JSON list of C-alpha atoms in Angstrom, two decimals:
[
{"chain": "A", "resi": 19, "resn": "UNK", "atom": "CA", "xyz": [-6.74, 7.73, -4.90]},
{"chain": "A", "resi": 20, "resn": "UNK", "atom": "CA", "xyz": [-4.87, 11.25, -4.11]},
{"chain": "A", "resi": 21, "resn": "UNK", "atom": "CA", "xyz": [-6.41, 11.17, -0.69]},
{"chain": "A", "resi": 22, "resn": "UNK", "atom": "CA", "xyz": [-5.21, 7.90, -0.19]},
{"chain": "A", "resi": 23, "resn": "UNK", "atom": "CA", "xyz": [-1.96, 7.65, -1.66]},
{"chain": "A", "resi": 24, "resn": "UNK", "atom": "CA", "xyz": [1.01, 10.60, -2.22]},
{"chain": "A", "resi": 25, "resn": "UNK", "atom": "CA", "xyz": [1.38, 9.30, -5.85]},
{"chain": "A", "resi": 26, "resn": "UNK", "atom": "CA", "xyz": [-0.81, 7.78, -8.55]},
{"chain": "A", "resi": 27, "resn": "UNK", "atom": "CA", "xyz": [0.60, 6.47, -11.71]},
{"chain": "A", "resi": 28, "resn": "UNK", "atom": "CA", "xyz": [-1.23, 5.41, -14.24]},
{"chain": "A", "resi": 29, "resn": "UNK", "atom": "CA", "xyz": [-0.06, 3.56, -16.98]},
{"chain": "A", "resi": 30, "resn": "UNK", "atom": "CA", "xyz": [-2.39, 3.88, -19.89]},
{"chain": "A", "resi": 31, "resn": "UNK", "atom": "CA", "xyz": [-2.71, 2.50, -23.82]},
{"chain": "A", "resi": 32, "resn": "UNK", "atom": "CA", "xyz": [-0.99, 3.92, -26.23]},
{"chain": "A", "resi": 33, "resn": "UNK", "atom": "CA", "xyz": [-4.24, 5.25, -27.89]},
{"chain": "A", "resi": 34, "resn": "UNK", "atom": "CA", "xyz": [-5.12, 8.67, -26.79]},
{"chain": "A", "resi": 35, "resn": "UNK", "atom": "CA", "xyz": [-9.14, 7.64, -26.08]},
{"chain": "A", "resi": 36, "resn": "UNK", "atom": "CA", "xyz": [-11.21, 10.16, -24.08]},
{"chain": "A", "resi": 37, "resn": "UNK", "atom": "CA", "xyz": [-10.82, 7.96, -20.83]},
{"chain": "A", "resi": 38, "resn": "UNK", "atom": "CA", "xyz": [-6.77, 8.92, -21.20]},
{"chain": "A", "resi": 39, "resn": "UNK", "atom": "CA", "xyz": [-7.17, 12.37, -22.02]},
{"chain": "A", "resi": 40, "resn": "UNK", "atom": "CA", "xyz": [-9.48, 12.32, -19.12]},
{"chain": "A", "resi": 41, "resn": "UNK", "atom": "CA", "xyz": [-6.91, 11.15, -17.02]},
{"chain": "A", "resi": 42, "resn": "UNK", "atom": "CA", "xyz": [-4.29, 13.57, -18.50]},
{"chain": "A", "resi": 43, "resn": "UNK", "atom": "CA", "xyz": [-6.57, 16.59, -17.18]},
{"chain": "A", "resi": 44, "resn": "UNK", "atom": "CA", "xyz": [-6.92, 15.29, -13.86]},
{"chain": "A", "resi": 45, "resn": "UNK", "atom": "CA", "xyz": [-2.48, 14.23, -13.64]},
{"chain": "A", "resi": 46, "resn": "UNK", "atom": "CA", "xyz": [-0.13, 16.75, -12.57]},
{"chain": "A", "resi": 47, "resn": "UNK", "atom": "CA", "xyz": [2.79, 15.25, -14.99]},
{"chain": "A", "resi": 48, "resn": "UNK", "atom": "CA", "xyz": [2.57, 12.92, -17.65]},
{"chain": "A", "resi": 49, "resn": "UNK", "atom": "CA", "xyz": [5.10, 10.49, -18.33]},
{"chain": "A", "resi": 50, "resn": "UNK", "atom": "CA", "xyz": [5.79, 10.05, -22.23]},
{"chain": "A", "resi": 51, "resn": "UNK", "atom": "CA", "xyz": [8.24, 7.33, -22.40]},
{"chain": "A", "resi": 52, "resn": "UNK", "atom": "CA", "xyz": [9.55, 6.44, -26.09]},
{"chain": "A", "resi": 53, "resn": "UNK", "atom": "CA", "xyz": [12.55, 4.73, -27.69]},
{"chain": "A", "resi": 54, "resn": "UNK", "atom": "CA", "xyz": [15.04, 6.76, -30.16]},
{"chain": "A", "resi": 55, "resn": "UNK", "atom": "CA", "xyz": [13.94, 5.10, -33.12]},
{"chain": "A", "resi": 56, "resn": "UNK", "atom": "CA", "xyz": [12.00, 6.93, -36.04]},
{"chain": "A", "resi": 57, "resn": "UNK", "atom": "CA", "xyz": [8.57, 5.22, -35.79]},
{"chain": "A", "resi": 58, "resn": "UNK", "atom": "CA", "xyz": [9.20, 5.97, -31.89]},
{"chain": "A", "resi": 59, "resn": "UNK", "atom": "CA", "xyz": [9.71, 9.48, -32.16]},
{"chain": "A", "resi": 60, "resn": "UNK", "atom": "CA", "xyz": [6.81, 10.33, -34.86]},
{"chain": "A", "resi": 61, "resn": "UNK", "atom": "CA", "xyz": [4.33, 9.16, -32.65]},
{"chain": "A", "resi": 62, "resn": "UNK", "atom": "CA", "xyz": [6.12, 11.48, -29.85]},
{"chain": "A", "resi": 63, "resn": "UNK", "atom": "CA", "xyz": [6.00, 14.39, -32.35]},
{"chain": "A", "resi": 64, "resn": "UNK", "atom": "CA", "xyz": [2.33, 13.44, -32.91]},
{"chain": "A", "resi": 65, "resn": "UNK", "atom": "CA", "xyz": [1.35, 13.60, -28.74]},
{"chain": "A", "resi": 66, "resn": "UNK", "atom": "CA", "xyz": [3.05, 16.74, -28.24]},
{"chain": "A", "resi": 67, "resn": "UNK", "atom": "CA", "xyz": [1.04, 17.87, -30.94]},
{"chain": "A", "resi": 68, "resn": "UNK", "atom": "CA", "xyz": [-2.12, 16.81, -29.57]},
{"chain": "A", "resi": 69, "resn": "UNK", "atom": "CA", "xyz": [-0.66, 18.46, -26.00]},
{"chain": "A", "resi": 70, "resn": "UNK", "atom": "CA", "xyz": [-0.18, 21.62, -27.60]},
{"chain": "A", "resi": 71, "resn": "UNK", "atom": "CA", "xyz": [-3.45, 21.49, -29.06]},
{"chain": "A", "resi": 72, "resn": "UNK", "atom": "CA", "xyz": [-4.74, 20.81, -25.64]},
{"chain": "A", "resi": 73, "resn": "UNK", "atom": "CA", "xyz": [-2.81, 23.72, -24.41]},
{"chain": "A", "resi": 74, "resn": "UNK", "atom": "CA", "xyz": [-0.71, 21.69, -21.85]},
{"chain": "A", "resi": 75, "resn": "UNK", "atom": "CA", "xyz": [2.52, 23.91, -20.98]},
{"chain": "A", "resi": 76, "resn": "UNK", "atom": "CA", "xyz": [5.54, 22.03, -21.35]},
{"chain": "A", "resi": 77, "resn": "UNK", "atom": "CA", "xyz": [6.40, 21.69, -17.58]},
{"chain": "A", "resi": 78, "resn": "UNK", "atom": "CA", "xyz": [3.00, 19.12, -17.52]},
{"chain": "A", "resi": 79, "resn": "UNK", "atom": "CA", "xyz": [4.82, 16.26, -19.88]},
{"chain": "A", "resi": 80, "resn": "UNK", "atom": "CA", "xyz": [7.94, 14.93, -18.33]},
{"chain": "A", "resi": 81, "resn": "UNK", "atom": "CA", "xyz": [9.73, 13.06, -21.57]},
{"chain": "A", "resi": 82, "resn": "UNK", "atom": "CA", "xyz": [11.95, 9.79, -21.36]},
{"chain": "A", "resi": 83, "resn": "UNK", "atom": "CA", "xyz": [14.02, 7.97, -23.33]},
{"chain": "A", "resi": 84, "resn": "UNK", "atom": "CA", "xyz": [14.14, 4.34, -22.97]},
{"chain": "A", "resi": 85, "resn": "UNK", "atom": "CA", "xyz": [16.25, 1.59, -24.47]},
{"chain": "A", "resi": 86, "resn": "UNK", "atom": "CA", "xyz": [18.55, 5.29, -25.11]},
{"chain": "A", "resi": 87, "resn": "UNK", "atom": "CA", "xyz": [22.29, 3.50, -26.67]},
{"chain": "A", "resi": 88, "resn": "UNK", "atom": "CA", "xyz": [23.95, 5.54, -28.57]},
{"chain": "A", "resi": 89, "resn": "UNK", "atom": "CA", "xyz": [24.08, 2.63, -31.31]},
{"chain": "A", "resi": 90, "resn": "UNK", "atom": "CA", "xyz": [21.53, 3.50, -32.69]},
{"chain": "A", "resi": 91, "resn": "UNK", "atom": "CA", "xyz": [22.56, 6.86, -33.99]},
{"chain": "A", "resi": 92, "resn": "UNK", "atom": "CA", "xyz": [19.99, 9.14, -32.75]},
{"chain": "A", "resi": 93, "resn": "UNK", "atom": "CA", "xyz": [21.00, 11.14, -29.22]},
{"chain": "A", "resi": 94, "resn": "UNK", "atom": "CA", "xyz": [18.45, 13.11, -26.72]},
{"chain": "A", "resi": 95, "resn": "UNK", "atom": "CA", "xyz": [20.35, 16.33, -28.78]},
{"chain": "A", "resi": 96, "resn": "UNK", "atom": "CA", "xyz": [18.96, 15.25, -31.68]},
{"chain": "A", "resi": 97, "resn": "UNK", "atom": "CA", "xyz": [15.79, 14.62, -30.37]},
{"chain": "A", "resi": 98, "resn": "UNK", "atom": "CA", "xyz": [15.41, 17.56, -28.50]},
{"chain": "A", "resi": 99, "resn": "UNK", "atom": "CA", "xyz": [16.65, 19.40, -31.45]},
{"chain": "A", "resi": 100, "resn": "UNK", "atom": "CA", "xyz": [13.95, 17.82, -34.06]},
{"chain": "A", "resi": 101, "resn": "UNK", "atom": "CA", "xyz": [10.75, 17.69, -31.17]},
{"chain": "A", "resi": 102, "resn": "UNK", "atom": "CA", "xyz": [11.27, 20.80, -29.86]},
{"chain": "A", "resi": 103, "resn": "UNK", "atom": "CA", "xyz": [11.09, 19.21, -26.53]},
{"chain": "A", "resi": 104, "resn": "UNK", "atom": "CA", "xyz": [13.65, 18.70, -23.61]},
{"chain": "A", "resi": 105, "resn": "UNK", "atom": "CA", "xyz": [14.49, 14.88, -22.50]},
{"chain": "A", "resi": 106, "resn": "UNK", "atom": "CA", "xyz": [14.05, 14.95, -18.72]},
{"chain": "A", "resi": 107, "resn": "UNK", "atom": "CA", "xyz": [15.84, 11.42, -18.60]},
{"chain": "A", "resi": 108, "resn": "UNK", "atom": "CA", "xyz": [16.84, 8.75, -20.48]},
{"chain": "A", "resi": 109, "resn": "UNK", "atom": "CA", "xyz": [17.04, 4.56, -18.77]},
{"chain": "A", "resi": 110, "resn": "UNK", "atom": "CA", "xyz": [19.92, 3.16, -20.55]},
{"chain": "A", "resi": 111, "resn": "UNK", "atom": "CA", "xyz": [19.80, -0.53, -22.91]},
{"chain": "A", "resi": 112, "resn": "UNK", "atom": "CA", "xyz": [20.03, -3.39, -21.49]},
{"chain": "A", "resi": 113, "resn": "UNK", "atom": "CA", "xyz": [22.75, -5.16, -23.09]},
{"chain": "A", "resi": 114, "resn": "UNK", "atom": "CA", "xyz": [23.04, -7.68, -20.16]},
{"chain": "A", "resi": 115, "resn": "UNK", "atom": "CA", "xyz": [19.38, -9.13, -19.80]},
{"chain": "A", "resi": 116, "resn": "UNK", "atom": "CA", "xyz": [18.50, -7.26, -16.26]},
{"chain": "A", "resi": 117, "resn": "UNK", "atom": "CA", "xyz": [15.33, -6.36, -17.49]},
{"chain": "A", "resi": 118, "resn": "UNK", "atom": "CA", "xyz": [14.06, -10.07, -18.52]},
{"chain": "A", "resi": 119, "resn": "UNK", "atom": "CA", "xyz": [15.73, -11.65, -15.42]},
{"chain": "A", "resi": 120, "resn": "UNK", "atom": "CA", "xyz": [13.91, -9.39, -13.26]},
{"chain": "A", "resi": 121, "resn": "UNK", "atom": "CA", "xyz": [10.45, -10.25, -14.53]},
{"chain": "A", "resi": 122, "resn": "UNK", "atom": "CA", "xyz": [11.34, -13.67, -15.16]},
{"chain": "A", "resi": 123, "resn": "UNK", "atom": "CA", "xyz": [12.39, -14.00, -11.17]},
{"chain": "A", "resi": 124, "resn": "UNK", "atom": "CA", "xyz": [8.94, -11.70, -10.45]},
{"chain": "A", "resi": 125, "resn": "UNK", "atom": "CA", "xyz": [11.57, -8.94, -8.56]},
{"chain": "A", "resi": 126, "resn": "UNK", "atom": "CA", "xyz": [11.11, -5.52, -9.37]},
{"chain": "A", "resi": 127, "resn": "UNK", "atom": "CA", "xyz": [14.26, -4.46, -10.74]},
{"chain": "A", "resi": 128, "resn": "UNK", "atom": "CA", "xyz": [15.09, -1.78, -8.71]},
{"chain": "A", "resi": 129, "resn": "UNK", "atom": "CA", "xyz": [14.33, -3.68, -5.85]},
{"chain": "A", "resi": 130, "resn": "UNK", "atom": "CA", "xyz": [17.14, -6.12, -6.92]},
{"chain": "A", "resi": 131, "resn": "UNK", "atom": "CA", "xyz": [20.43, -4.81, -8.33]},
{"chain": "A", "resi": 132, "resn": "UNK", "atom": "CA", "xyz": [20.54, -1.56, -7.87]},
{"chain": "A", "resi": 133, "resn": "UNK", "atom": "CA", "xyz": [24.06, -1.34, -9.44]},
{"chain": "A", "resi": 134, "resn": "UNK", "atom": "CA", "xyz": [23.55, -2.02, -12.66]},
{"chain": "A", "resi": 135, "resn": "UNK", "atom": "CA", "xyz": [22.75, 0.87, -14.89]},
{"chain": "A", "resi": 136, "resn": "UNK", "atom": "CA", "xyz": [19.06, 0.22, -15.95]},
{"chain": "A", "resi": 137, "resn": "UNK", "atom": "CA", "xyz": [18.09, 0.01, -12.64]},
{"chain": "A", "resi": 138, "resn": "UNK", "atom": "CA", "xyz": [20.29, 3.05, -11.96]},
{"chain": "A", "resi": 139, "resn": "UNK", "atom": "CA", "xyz": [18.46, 5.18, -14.45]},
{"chain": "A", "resi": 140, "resn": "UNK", "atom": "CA", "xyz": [15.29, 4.11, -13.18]},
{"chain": "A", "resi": 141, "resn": "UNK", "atom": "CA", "xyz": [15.75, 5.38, -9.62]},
{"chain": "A", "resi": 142, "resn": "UNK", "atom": "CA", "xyz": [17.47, 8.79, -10.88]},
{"chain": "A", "resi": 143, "resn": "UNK", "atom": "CA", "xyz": [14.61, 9.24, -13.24]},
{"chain": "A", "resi": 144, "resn": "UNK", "atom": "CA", "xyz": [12.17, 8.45, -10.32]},
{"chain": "A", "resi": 145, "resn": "UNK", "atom": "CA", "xyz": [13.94, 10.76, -8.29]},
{"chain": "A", "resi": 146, "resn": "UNK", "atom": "CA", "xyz": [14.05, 13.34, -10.36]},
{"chain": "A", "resi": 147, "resn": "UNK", "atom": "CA", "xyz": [10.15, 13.31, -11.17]},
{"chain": "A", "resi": 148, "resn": "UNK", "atom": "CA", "xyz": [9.24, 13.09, -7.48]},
{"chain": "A", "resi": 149, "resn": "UNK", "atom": "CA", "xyz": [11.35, 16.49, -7.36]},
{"chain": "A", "resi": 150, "resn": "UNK", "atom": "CA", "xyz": [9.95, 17.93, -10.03]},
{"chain": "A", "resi": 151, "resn": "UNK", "atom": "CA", "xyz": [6.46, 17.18, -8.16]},
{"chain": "A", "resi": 152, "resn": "UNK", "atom": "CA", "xyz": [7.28, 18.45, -4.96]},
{"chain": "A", "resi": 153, "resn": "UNK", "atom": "CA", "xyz": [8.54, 21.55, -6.51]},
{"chain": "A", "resi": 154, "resn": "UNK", "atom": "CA", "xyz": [5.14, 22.27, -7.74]},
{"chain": "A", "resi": 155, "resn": "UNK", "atom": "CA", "xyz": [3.17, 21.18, -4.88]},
{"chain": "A", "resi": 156, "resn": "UNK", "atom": "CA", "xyz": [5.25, 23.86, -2.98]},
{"chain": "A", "resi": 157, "resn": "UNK", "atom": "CA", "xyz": [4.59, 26.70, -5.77]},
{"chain": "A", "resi": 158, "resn": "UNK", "atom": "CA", "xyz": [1.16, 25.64, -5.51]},
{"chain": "A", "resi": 159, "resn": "UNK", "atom": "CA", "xyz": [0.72, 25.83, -1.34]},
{"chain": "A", "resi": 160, "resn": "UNK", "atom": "CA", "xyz": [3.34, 28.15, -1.02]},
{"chain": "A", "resi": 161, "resn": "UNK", "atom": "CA", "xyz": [5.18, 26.58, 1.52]},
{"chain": "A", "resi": 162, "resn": "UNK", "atom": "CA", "xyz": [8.60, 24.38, 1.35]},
{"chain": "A", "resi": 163, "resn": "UNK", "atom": "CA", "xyz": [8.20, 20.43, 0.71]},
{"chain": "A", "resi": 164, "resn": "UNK", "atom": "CA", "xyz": [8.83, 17.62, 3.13]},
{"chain": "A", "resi": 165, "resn": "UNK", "atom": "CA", "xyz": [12.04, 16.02, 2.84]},
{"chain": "A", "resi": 166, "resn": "UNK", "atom": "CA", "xyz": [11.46, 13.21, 4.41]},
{"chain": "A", "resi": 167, "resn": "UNK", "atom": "CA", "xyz": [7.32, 12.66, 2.40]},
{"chain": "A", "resi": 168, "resn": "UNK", "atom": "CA", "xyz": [7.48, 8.92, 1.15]},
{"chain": "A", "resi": 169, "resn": "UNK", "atom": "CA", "xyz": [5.03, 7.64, -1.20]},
{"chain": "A", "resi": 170, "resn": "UNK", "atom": "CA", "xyz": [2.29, 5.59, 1.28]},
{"chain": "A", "resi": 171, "resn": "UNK", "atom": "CA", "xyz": [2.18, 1.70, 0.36]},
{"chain": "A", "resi": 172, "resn": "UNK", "atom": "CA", "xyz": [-1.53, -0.11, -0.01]},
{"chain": "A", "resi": 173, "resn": "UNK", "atom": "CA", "xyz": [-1.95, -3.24, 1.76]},
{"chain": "A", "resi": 174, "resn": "UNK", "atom": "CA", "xyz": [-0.73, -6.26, -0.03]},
{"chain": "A", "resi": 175, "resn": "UNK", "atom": "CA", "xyz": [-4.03, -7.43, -0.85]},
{"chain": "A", "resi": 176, "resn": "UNK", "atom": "CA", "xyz": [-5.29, -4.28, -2.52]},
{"chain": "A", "resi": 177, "resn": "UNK", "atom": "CA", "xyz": [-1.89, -3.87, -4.56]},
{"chain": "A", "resi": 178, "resn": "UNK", "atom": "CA", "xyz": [-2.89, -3.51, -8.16]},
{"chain": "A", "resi": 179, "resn": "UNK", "atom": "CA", "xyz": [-0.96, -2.80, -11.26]},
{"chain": "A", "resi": 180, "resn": "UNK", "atom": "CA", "xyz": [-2.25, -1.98, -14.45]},
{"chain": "A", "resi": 181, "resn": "UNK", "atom": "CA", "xyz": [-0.39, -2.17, -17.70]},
{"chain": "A", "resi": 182, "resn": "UNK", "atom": "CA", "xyz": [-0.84, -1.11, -21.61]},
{"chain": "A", "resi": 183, "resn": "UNK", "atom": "CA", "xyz": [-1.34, -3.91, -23.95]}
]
């Protein structure tokens, strides 16, 4: 798939099986996306753990916060603080139902309303990562990244998506 395609994502189970960790040696960032609730945030405490074990550096796991209100009483500053860990982003709740009216009208969100501030997140987050990615890539050529390098689309009927149970 790299030859083929400028990014691969993967979205894998929960459950770190030896296909995942597989996968996580072969990925140049993973993606740990959790919620700021306790149950949430053990089982982050428990992956870095198995990261560190695996003697991932820090700069390989790229950590979100989803559903992130501040409601709830638990900030990215806490979280940081208590995992040892920075938040690279955070997508914001979504108090107004975006999120189901997107998948109940089959449009990606982002390719909807771009204004309101889940989708918002979404794209800076995305934006962000792709940075992060080309910054490497150029560390690890040693020459300066394409500006204008968009991700390459499959044809429609090849188009698959995979998601975690």
């Amino acid at each position: 798939l790299r030859r083929e395609f400028a990014y691969v994502i993967v979205d894998t189970p929960a459950a770190l099986s030896e296909s995942v960790l597989s996968i996580f040696d072969l990925s140049d960032k993973i993606v740990l996306l959790t919620t700021p609730d306790i149950p949430s945030l053990k089982n982050a405490r428990l992956f870095f753990e198995i990261m560190d074990a695996l003697d991932y550096g820090e700069d390989k796991t790229f950590f979100v916060l989803n559903r992130a209100d501040k409601r709830g009483g638990i900030s990215a500053a806490d979280i940081e603080e208590s995992l040892k860990h920075t938040v690279a982003g955070q997508v914001p709740a979504d108090d107004r139902g975006v999120v189901l009216l997107s998948i109940n009208q089959g449009v990606p969100l982002v390719m909807g309303d771009r204004s309101k501030p889940v989708a918002q997140g979404i794209v800076e987050l995305a934006q962000k990562l792709r940075s992060q990615l080309e910054a490497t890539e150029t560390e690890a050529v040693g020459a300066p990244a394409k500006e204008d390098k968009k991700p390459r689309t499959p044809p429609r009927s090849s188009r698959r998506a995979s998601s975690a149970p």
